[in-house]
Short mmCIF file of C-alpha atoms and ligand atoms in Angstrom, two decimals:
data_model
loop_
_atom_site.label_atom_id
_atom_site.label_comp_id
_atom_site.label_asym_id
_atom_site.label_seq_id
_atom_site.Cartn_x
_atom_site.Cartn_y
_atom_site.Cartn_z
CA MET A 260 15.69 -11.69 15.27
CA LYS A 261 19.15 -10.24 15.90
CA GLN A 262 21.65 -8.98 13.36
CA SER A 263 24.10 -11.73 12.43
CA ARG A 264 27.69 -11.23 13.54
CA PHE A 265 30.68 -11.87 11.38
CA TRP A 266 33.82 -13.70 12.36
CA PRO A 267 36.88 -14.69 10.32
CA LEU A 268 36.17 -17.54 7.94
CA PRO A 269 38.22 -18.93 5.04
CA THR A 270 36.88 -17.51 1.77
CA TRP A 271 35.97 -20.98 0.49
CA MET A 272 33.61 -21.40 3.41
CA MET A 273 31.84 -18.07 2.97
CA GLY A 274 29.46 -19.32 0.29
CA ALA A 275 28.24 -22.18 2.44
CA PHE A 276 28.03 -19.90 5.47
CA LEU A 277 25.90 -17.36 3.66
CA ALA A 278 23.67 -20.06 2.23
CA VAL A 279 22.76 -21.50 5.61
CA SER A 280 22.49 -18.13 7.34
CA ALA A 281 20.29 -16.51 4.72
CA CYS A 282 17.47 -15.81 7.15
CA GLN A 283 19.85 -14.01 9.51
CA THR A 284 21.23 -11.35 7.22
CA SER A 285 19.92 -8.10 5.85
CA ASP A 286 21.64 -8.53 2.48
CA ASN A 287 18.66 -8.47 0.16
CA ALA A 288 20.42 -10.79 -2.25
CA ASP A 289 19.08 -13.38 0.17
CA PHE A 290 15.48 -12.31 -0.26
CA VAL A 291 13.47 -14.30 -2.76
CA ALA A 292 12.85 -12.48 -6.04
CA VAL A 293 9.56 -12.41 -7.89
CA TYR A 294 8.89 -10.75 -11.24
CA ALA A 295 6.29 -8.34 -12.55
CA THR A 296 4.08 -9.59 -15.37
CA VAL A 297 2.83 -6.13 -16.26
CA GLU A 298 3.82 -2.50 -15.70
CA THR A 299 1.52 0.48 -16.10
CA VAL A 300 2.24 3.20 -18.62
CA PRO A 301 4.37 5.83 -16.88
CA VAL A 302 2.77 8.80 -15.13
CA ASP A 303 2.87 12.09 -17.03
CA ALA A 304 6.07 13.38 -15.43
CA ALA A 305 9.67 13.97 -16.41
CA VAL A 306 12.27 11.22 -16.12
CA GLY A 307 13.74 11.46 -12.63
CA ASP A 308 10.68 13.19 -11.19
CA ASP A 309 9.34 11.59 -8.01
CA ALA A 310 5.68 11.58 -9.08
CA ALA A 311 4.01 8.15 -8.99
CA ASP A 312 3.27 7.28 -5.38
CA ASP A 313 0.46 5.03 -4.21
CA PRO A 314 -1.63 2.35 -5.93
CA ALA A 315 -5.10 0.94 -5.25
CA VAL A 316 -7.35 -1.58 -7.00
CA TRP A 317 -11.03 -1.56 -7.90
CA PHE A 318 -12.26 -5.16 -8.25
CA ASN A 319 -15.06 -5.63 -10.79
CA ALA A 320 -16.94 -8.66 -9.39
CA GLU A 321 -19.11 -9.06 -12.51
CA GLN A 322 -16.15 -9.02 -14.87
CA PRO A 323 -12.85 -9.42 -12.99
CA SER A 324 -10.75 -8.86 -16.12
CA GLU A 325 -12.36 -5.38 -16.31
CA SER A 326 -11.08 -4.38 -12.88
CA ARG A 327 -8.95 -1.24 -12.61
CA ILE A 328 -5.60 -0.32 -11.12
CA LEU A 329 -5.54 3.19 -9.69
CA GLY A 330 -2.41 5.17 -9.02
CA SER A 331 -1.70 8.54 -7.49
CA ASP A 332 0.54 10.98 -9.31
CA LYS A 333 1.48 13.15 -6.36
CA LYS A 334 2.28 16.10 -8.63
CA ARG A 335 -0.85 15.92 -10.77
CA GLY A 336 -3.82 13.74 -9.84
CA LEU A 337 -5.31 10.29 -10.16
CA GLU A 338 -4.46 7.73 -12.85
CA VAL A 339 -6.75 4.83 -13.81
CA PHE A 340 -5.26 1.84 -15.62
CA HIS A 341 -6.58 -1.39 -17.10
CA LEU A 342 -5.15 -4.65 -15.72
CA ASP A 343 -2.81 -4.85 -18.73
CA GLY A 344 -1.24 -1.55 -17.63
CA THR A 345 -2.72 0.63 -20.37
CA ARG A 346 -4.26 3.94 -19.29
CA ASP A 347 -8.03 4.19 -18.95
CA THR A 348 -8.27 7.79 -17.81
CA THR A 349 -6.60 10.53 -15.76
CA ASP A 350 -8.19 13.04 -13.39
CA ALA A 351 -5.72 15.94 -13.15
CA ILE A 352 -7.35 17.16 -9.94
CA GLY A 353 -4.12 18.23 -8.20
CA ARG A 354 -1.63 16.75 -5.77
CA ILE A 355 -3.19 13.46 -4.67
CA ASN A 356 -0.75 11.74 -2.33
CA ASN A 357 -2.23 8.41 -1.20
CA ILE A 358 -5.38 6.61 -2.34
CA ASP A 359 -7.56 3.67 -1.32
CA VAL A 360 -10.70 1.83 -2.47
CA ARG A 361 -13.66 0.11 -0.79
CA LEU A 362 -16.53 -1.75 -2.46
CA GLY A 363 -20.25 -1.37 -1.78
CA PHE A 364 -20.49 2.37 -1.12
CA PRO A 365 -24.16 3.50 -1.35
CA THR A 366 -24.93 6.09 -4.05
CA SER A 367 -28.20 7.25 -5.65
CA THR A 368 -27.67 4.72 -8.44
CA GLY A 369 -26.79 1.75 -6.25
CA PRO A 370 -23.66 0.56 -4.48
CA LYS A 371 -20.38 1.43 -6.18
CA GLY A 372 -16.68 1.35 -5.53
CA LEU A 373 -15.49 4.26 -3.37
CA VAL A 374 -12.11 5.74 -4.26
CA GLY A 375 -10.64 8.27 -1.83
CA GLY A 376 -7.44 10.21 -1.56
CA SER A 377 -5.52 12.85 0.37
CA HIS A 378 -5.38 16.11 -1.61
CA ARG A 379 -2.36 18.19 -0.61
CA ASP A 380 -3.40 21.38 -2.46
CA GLN A 381 -6.81 21.34 -0.78
CA VAL A 382 -5.46 20.00 2.55
CA GLY A 383 -8.40 17.65 2.59
CA LEU A 384 -10.02 14.49 1.31
CA VAL A 385 -11.41 13.87 -2.18
CA PHE A 386 -13.59 11.01 -3.41
CA TRP A 387 -14.75 9.32 -6.58
CA SER A 388 -17.24 6.55 -7.31
CA ILE A 389 -16.25 3.79 -9.71
CA ASP A 390 -18.19 1.10 -11.54
CA ALA A 391 -18.27 -0.56 -14.97
CA GLN A 392 -19.38 2.79 -16.45
CA GLY A 393 -16.24 4.51 -15.22
CA ILE A 394 -14.95 6.75 -12.48
CA ARG A 395 -16.51 10.07 -11.47
CA ARG A 396 -15.86 12.63 -8.75
CA LEU A 397 -18.27 12.69 -5.82
CA ARG A 398 -19.43 16.11 -4.77
CA SER A 399 -18.22 16.88 -1.31
CA THR A 400 -18.46 19.57 1.30
CA ALA A 401 -16.58 20.15 4.53
CA LEU A 402 -13.89 17.56 4.01
CA LYS A 403 -11.10 19.99 4.86
CA SER A 404 -8.61 18.54 7.27
CA GLN A 405 -7.40 20.42 10.34
CA LEU A 406 -3.92 18.97 9.84
CA GLU A 407 -1.21 21.34 8.65
CA ASP A 408 -0.71 19.16 5.60
CA VAL A 409 -2.24 15.88 4.48
CA TYR A 410 -0.06 12.96 3.51
CA GLY A 411 -1.00 9.29 4.07
CA PHE A 412 -4.56 8.04 3.54
CA CYS A 413 -6.62 4.86 3.81
CA LEU A 414 -10.24 3.75 3.98
CA TYR A 415 -11.95 1.48 6.52
CA HIS A 416 -15.37 -0.18 6.29
CA SER A 417 -17.11 -1.61 9.34
CA ASN A 418 -20.72 -2.80 9.60
CA GLY A 419 -21.97 -0.56 6.80
CA THR A 420 -20.09 2.53 7.98
CA PHE A 421 -17.26 3.91 5.86
CA TYR A 422 -14.34 5.75 7.44
CA ALA A 423 -11.24 7.51 6.14
CA PHE A 424 -7.93 7.97 7.93
CA VAL A 425 -5.61 10.77 6.90
CA ASN A 426 -2.27 11.71 8.41
CA SER A 427 0.34 14.46 8.35
CA LYS A 428 4.13 14.22 8.30
CA THR A 429 4.14 15.31 11.94
CA GLY A 430 2.48 12.07 13.07
CA ASP A 431 -1.08 13.32 13.55
CA ILE A 432 -3.90 11.14 12.24
CA GLU A 433 -7.55 12.11 11.72
CA GLN A 434 -10.37 9.58 11.45
CA TRP A 435 -13.42 10.64 9.42
CA GLU A 436 -16.84 9.01 9.27
CA LEU A 437 -18.21 9.25 5.73
CA THR A 438 -21.85 9.50 4.70
CA ALA A 439 -23.45 9.40 1.27
CA THR A 440 -26.33 11.57 0.10
CA GLY A 441 -27.19 10.86 -3.50
CA ASP A 442 -23.98 11.46 -5.44
CA SER A 443 -22.46 13.56 -2.67
CA ILE A 444 -20.25 12.51 0.16
CA ASP A 445 -19.96 14.19 3.50
CA GLY A 446 -17.90 13.47 6.54
CA LYS A 447 -17.18 14.40 10.09
CA ARG A 448 -14.03 14.03 12.13
CA VAL A 449 -14.65 11.42 14.80
CA ARG A 450 -11.21 10.87 16.34
CA THR A 451 -7.59 11.95 16.25
CA LEU A 452 -4.54 9.77 16.93
CA HIS A 453 -0.93 10.72 17.33
CA LEU A 454 2.44 9.07 16.77
CA GLY A 455 5.81 10.60 17.45
CA GLY A 456 7.45 10.44 14.05
CA GLN A 457 6.96 10.87 10.31
CA VAL A 458 4.07 8.71 9.20
CA GLU A 459 2.61 7.97 5.79
CA GLY A 460 1.65 4.40 4.88
CA MET A 461 -1.60 3.16 6.43
CA VAL A 462 -3.94 0.22 5.87
CA ALA A 463 -7.08 -0.88 7.71
CA ASP A 464 -8.22 -4.47 8.24
CA ASP A 465 -12.02 -4.27 7.86
CA ALA A 466 -12.76 -7.77 9.14
CA LEU A 467 -10.53 -7.58 12.22
CA GLY A 468 -11.06 -3.89 13.03
CA THR A 469 -7.41 -2.84 13.04
CA LEU A 470 -5.50 0.07 11.57
CA PHE A 471 -1.78 -0.22 10.75
CA VAL A 472 0.34 2.93 10.49
CA GLY A 473 4.00 3.05 9.48
CA VAL A 474 6.34 5.41 11.29
CA GLU A 475 8.95 5.71 8.57
CA ASP A 476 12.06 5.43 10.75
CA GLU A 477 10.65 3.25 13.51
CA GLY A 478 8.20 0.54 12.43
CA ILE A 479 4.51 -0.31 12.15
CA TYR A 480 1.93 0.56 14.80
CA ARG A 481 -1.41 -1.20 15.21
CA PHE A 482 -4.51 0.62 16.46
CA ASP A 483 -8.11 -0.30 17.10
CA ALA A 484 -9.78 1.08 13.95
CA LEU A 485 -13.18 1.85 15.49
CA PRO A 486 -13.59 5.46 16.66
CA THR A 487 -14.75 4.13 20.04
CA GLY A 488 -11.55 2.07 20.40
CA SER A 489 -8.38 2.81 22.31
CA SER A 490 -6.22 5.60 20.92
CA THR A 491 -3.03 3.90 22.02
CA GLY A 492 -1.02 2.15 19.34
CA THR A 493 1.09 -0.99 19.69
CA LEU A 494 4.44 -1.16 17.89
CA LEU A 495 4.88 -4.44 16.00
CA GLU A 496 8.19 -5.76 17.25
CA ALA A 497 9.08 -7.59 14.03
CA SER A 498 8.75 -4.34 12.04
CA THR A 499 11.50 -2.46 13.90
CA ALA A 500 15.28 -2.32 13.46
CA GLU A 501 15.41 -5.43 15.65
CA ASN A 502 14.55 -7.22 12.42
CA PRO A 503 17.58 -7.03 10.06
CA ALA A 504 15.27 -7.40 7.04
CA ILE A 505 13.80 -3.94 7.69
CA ALA A 506 15.66 -0.95 6.26
CA TYR A 507 14.07 2.45 6.72
CA ASP A 508 11.94 4.06 5.47
CA VAL A 509 8.97 1.85 6.22
CA GLU A 510 6.67 3.16 3.46
CA GLY A 511 3.54 1.67 1.91
CA LEU A 512 1.48 -0.95 3.74
CA ALA A 513 -0.96 -3.49 2.27
CA LEU A 514 -2.99 -6.47 3.45
CA PHE A 515 -3.42 -9.84 1.79
CA ALA A 516 -6.84 -10.66 3.25
CA PRO A 517 -8.48 -13.51 1.32
CA ASN A 518 -10.94 -14.24 4.16
CA ASP A 519 -11.91 -12.87 7.57
CA SER A 520 -9.06 -14.41 9.55
CA THR A 521 -5.85 -15.42 7.80
CA GLY A 522 -3.45 -13.55 5.55
CA TYR A 523 -0.49 -11.20 5.60
CA LEU A 524 0.51 -7.61 6.24
CA VAL A 525 3.14 -6.40 3.76
CA ALA A 526 5.36 -3.32 4.11
CA SER A 527 7.62 -1.58 1.63
CA SER A 528 11.09 -1.59 3.20
CA GLN A 529 12.36 1.29 1.10
CA GLY A 530 15.95 1.28 2.34
CA ASN A 531 16.71 -2.16 0.91
CA ASN A 532 14.25 -2.19 -2.00
CA SER A 533 12.23 -5.08 -0.60
CA TYR A 534 8.86 -6.00 0.85
CA ALA A 535 8.57 -7.47 4.33
CA VAL A 536 5.75 -9.92 5.01
CA PHE A 537 4.15 -10.36 8.46
CA GLU A 538 1.31 -12.50 9.76
CA ARG A 539 -2.02 -10.69 9.57
CA THR A 540 -3.01 -11.77 13.08
CA GLY A 541 -1.50 -12.55 16.48
CA LYS A 542 1.82 -10.85 17.15
CA HIS A 543 2.30 -10.22 13.43
CA ALA A 544 5.35 -12.47 13.24
CA TYR A 545 7.79 -11.80 10.41
CA VAL A 546 7.39 -14.36 7.61
CA GLY A 547 10.07 -13.29 5.11
CA SER A 548 10.90 -10.68 2.49
CA PHE A 549 10.83 -10.56 -1.27
CA THR A 550 12.07 -8.27 -4.01
CA VAL A 551 10.69 -7.60 -7.49
CA GLY A 552 13.63 -8.39 -9.75
CA ASP A 553 14.51 -7.45 -13.32
CA GLY A 554 12.68 -9.74 -15.74
CA THR A 555 10.59 -9.12 -18.84
CA VAL A 556 9.50 -6.03 -16.92
CA ASP A 557 12.15 -4.15 -14.91
CA GLY A 558 12.21 -4.66 -11.15
CA THR A 559 11.27 -2.21 -8.43
CA SER A 560 13.35 0.03 -6.20
CA GLU A 561 12.70 2.77 -3.63
CA THR A 562 9.03 1.84 -3.50
CA ASP A 563 6.60 4.21 -1.84
CA GLY A 564 3.06 2.83 -2.02
CA ILE A 565 2.01 -0.80 -2.44
CA GLU A 566 -1.36 -2.55 -2.73
CA ILE A 567 -2.68 -6.11 -2.65
CA ALA A 568 -6.05 -7.28 -3.96
CA ALA A 569 -6.83 -10.84 -2.85
CA PHE A 570 -9.37 -11.63 -5.57
CA SER A 571 -9.24 -14.00 -8.50
CA PHE A 572 -8.74 -11.85 -11.57
CA GLY A 573 -8.76 -14.88 -13.89
CA GLU A 574 -6.07 -17.16 -15.24
CA SER A 575 -3.18 -14.69 -15.02
CA TYR A 576 -3.88 -13.77 -11.40
CA PRO A 577 -5.76 -16.64 -9.70
CA ALA A 578 -4.92 -15.55 -6.13
CA GLY A 579 -4.79 -11.79 -6.61
CA ILE A 580 -2.28 -9.09 -7.42
CA PHE A 581 0.48 -7.19 -5.66
CA ILE A 582 1.20 -3.70 -7.00
CA ALA A 583 4.26 -1.61 -6.21
CA GLN A 584 5.27 1.90 -7.17
CA ASP A 585 8.69 1.81 -8.83
CA GLY A 586 11.08 4.66 -8.04
CA ALA A 587 13.22 4.03 -11.14
CA ASN A 588 11.37 2.75 -14.17
CA THR A 589 13.52 1.58 -17.08
CA ASP A 590 12.81 -0.04 -20.44
CA GLY A 591 16.02 -1.84 -21.27
CA THR A 592 18.74 0.76 -20.71
CA VAL A 593 16.39 3.71 -21.19
CA SER A 594 15.12 5.59 -18.12
CA LYS A 595 11.41 6.38 -18.13
CA PRO A 596 9.09 8.33 -15.84
CA GLN A 597 7.92 6.38 -12.79
CA ASN A 598 5.15 3.79 -12.91
CA PHE A 599 3.56 0.85 -11.09
CA LYS A 600 4.47 -2.82 -11.38
CA VAL A 601 1.97 -5.71 -11.15
CA VAL A 602 2.98 -9.11 -9.70
CA SER A 603 0.79 -12.22 -9.41
CA TRP A 604 0.23 -13.00 -5.71
CA ALA A 605 0.40 -16.72 -6.58
CA GLU A 606 4.05 -16.19 -7.52
CA ILE A 607 4.79 -14.47 -4.21
CA ALA A 608 3.02 -17.22 -2.28
CA GLN A 609 4.96 -19.89 -4.11
CA ALA A 610 8.33 -18.17 -3.82
CA LEU A 611 8.09 -17.05 -0.23
CA LEU A 612 5.24 -18.54 1.71
CA ALA A 613 5.74 -22.13 0.48
CA LYS A 614 9.19 -21.93 2.05
CA LYS A 615 7.78 -21.42 5.50
CA PRO A 616 9.03 -24.11 7.86
CA1 LIG B 1000 9.47 8.39 -4.01
CA1 LIG B 1001 -3.13 2.82 -1.19
CA1 LIG B 1002 10.93 7.76 2.03
CA1 LIG B 1003 7.10 8.52 2.65
CA1 LIG B 1004 4.49 8.32 -0.59
CA1 LIG B 1005 12.69 -0.35 -11.97
CA1 LIG B 1006 9.75 -0.41 -17.45
#
C-alpha cells in the first residue's frame, strides 16, 4: 500500500474525499476505535515514570474468571493482577523487561503455567510457576545470557519442549531450551540469531513453528522457531514503512491464535498510538488498524508491550482479551502512574475484522 498523495480540492469536498480514502491514509483518526472495559491498578512508580512495559496472561482453564493478568514493571519487578484489574501480588525481583506465559509446564507437583521474563539486572532469564494456588519463583541455575544486555523476551512450546527467546538492543537473539527438574528450571543456549537494528517485541506461534521479531524502526521479521530451522529471517512487507498505517517504533507483538491455523498477528505501532493487525498465515497481509480510545477507561498511547489471550473468559470476554501497556494513564484530568488496559477481543473483531471486504 502506498502513501496517498494530496492534490488541491475545494474544502467542501475534503470530507467526502477523506471518507472514501480512509484506508489509504496514515491519519489515525481513520483507524477504528475500541474501548477498554478494565484497567489495572497503576504500577508502583511516579507519575511520568516509564515503568509499566509488557503484559502476559495466565489462563485458568478450571475457572476462567480466576485467570491472571501479568505485567512487567521494568524498574521493579513482576505484577500480578486479577481480571478486574485489582492487584493480586507483586514480586519486586528487579528490572524485568518483557514477560511471557505458556501452559502445561511440568513441575514436581504436576503441570503448571510457566511465566518467564528477561531480567536486566541479572542479564539473564527468570521464571515462575503459576496455578490456582498462586505464583512462585522457580529455582534456576545457569540462565545467564551472553548478550551485553537483555531486553525483549518470549516463550515457545513445541512438541513438549519449552524454549525461551531473549534479545538485546543490538539485534542479537538467543534461543534457550528449558528443562524442568522438580521445582527447578534449567536451560541451555541452542541457537543465536541476528538482526541489524534495535529489536524488542517478540512472539512465537507454537502451532505453526514461527517466531516474529520487531525491528523497531524497520518492521517485523519472521523466523523458523525450531533451533534446527533456518537462521535467516523474512521481513513482512506489510509491516514496513511501505504501509502508511505503520509509524515507528514497532513495539510489542501478540498473536490471536484461537486454533492451529487461523488468526492474527498484532503489533503496537507506537508512533501513531495504534495497533496494526496482520494475517497470522501466508504473506501476513495487513488487515487494518485500531486504537483504544477514551471511554469509561482512558485510552492508550505510546504502547510498549501488548498481549492477546484467545480464550473464553466468560460473559465479559467471550472471544478473549487484548491487553496494552498505556504510556500515559489518566483518571479524568488527573495523571496517574502507568498501567495496562484490557479490551474484549470480541469488540476488536466486530469493529475491525467484520469490516473486511
Ligand atoms: Ca515506554
Ligand atoms: Ca509479553
Ligand atoms: Ca520505543
Ligand atoms: Ca522498545
Ligand atoms: Ca518495552
Ligand atoms: Ca491513557
Ligand atoms: Ca486510567
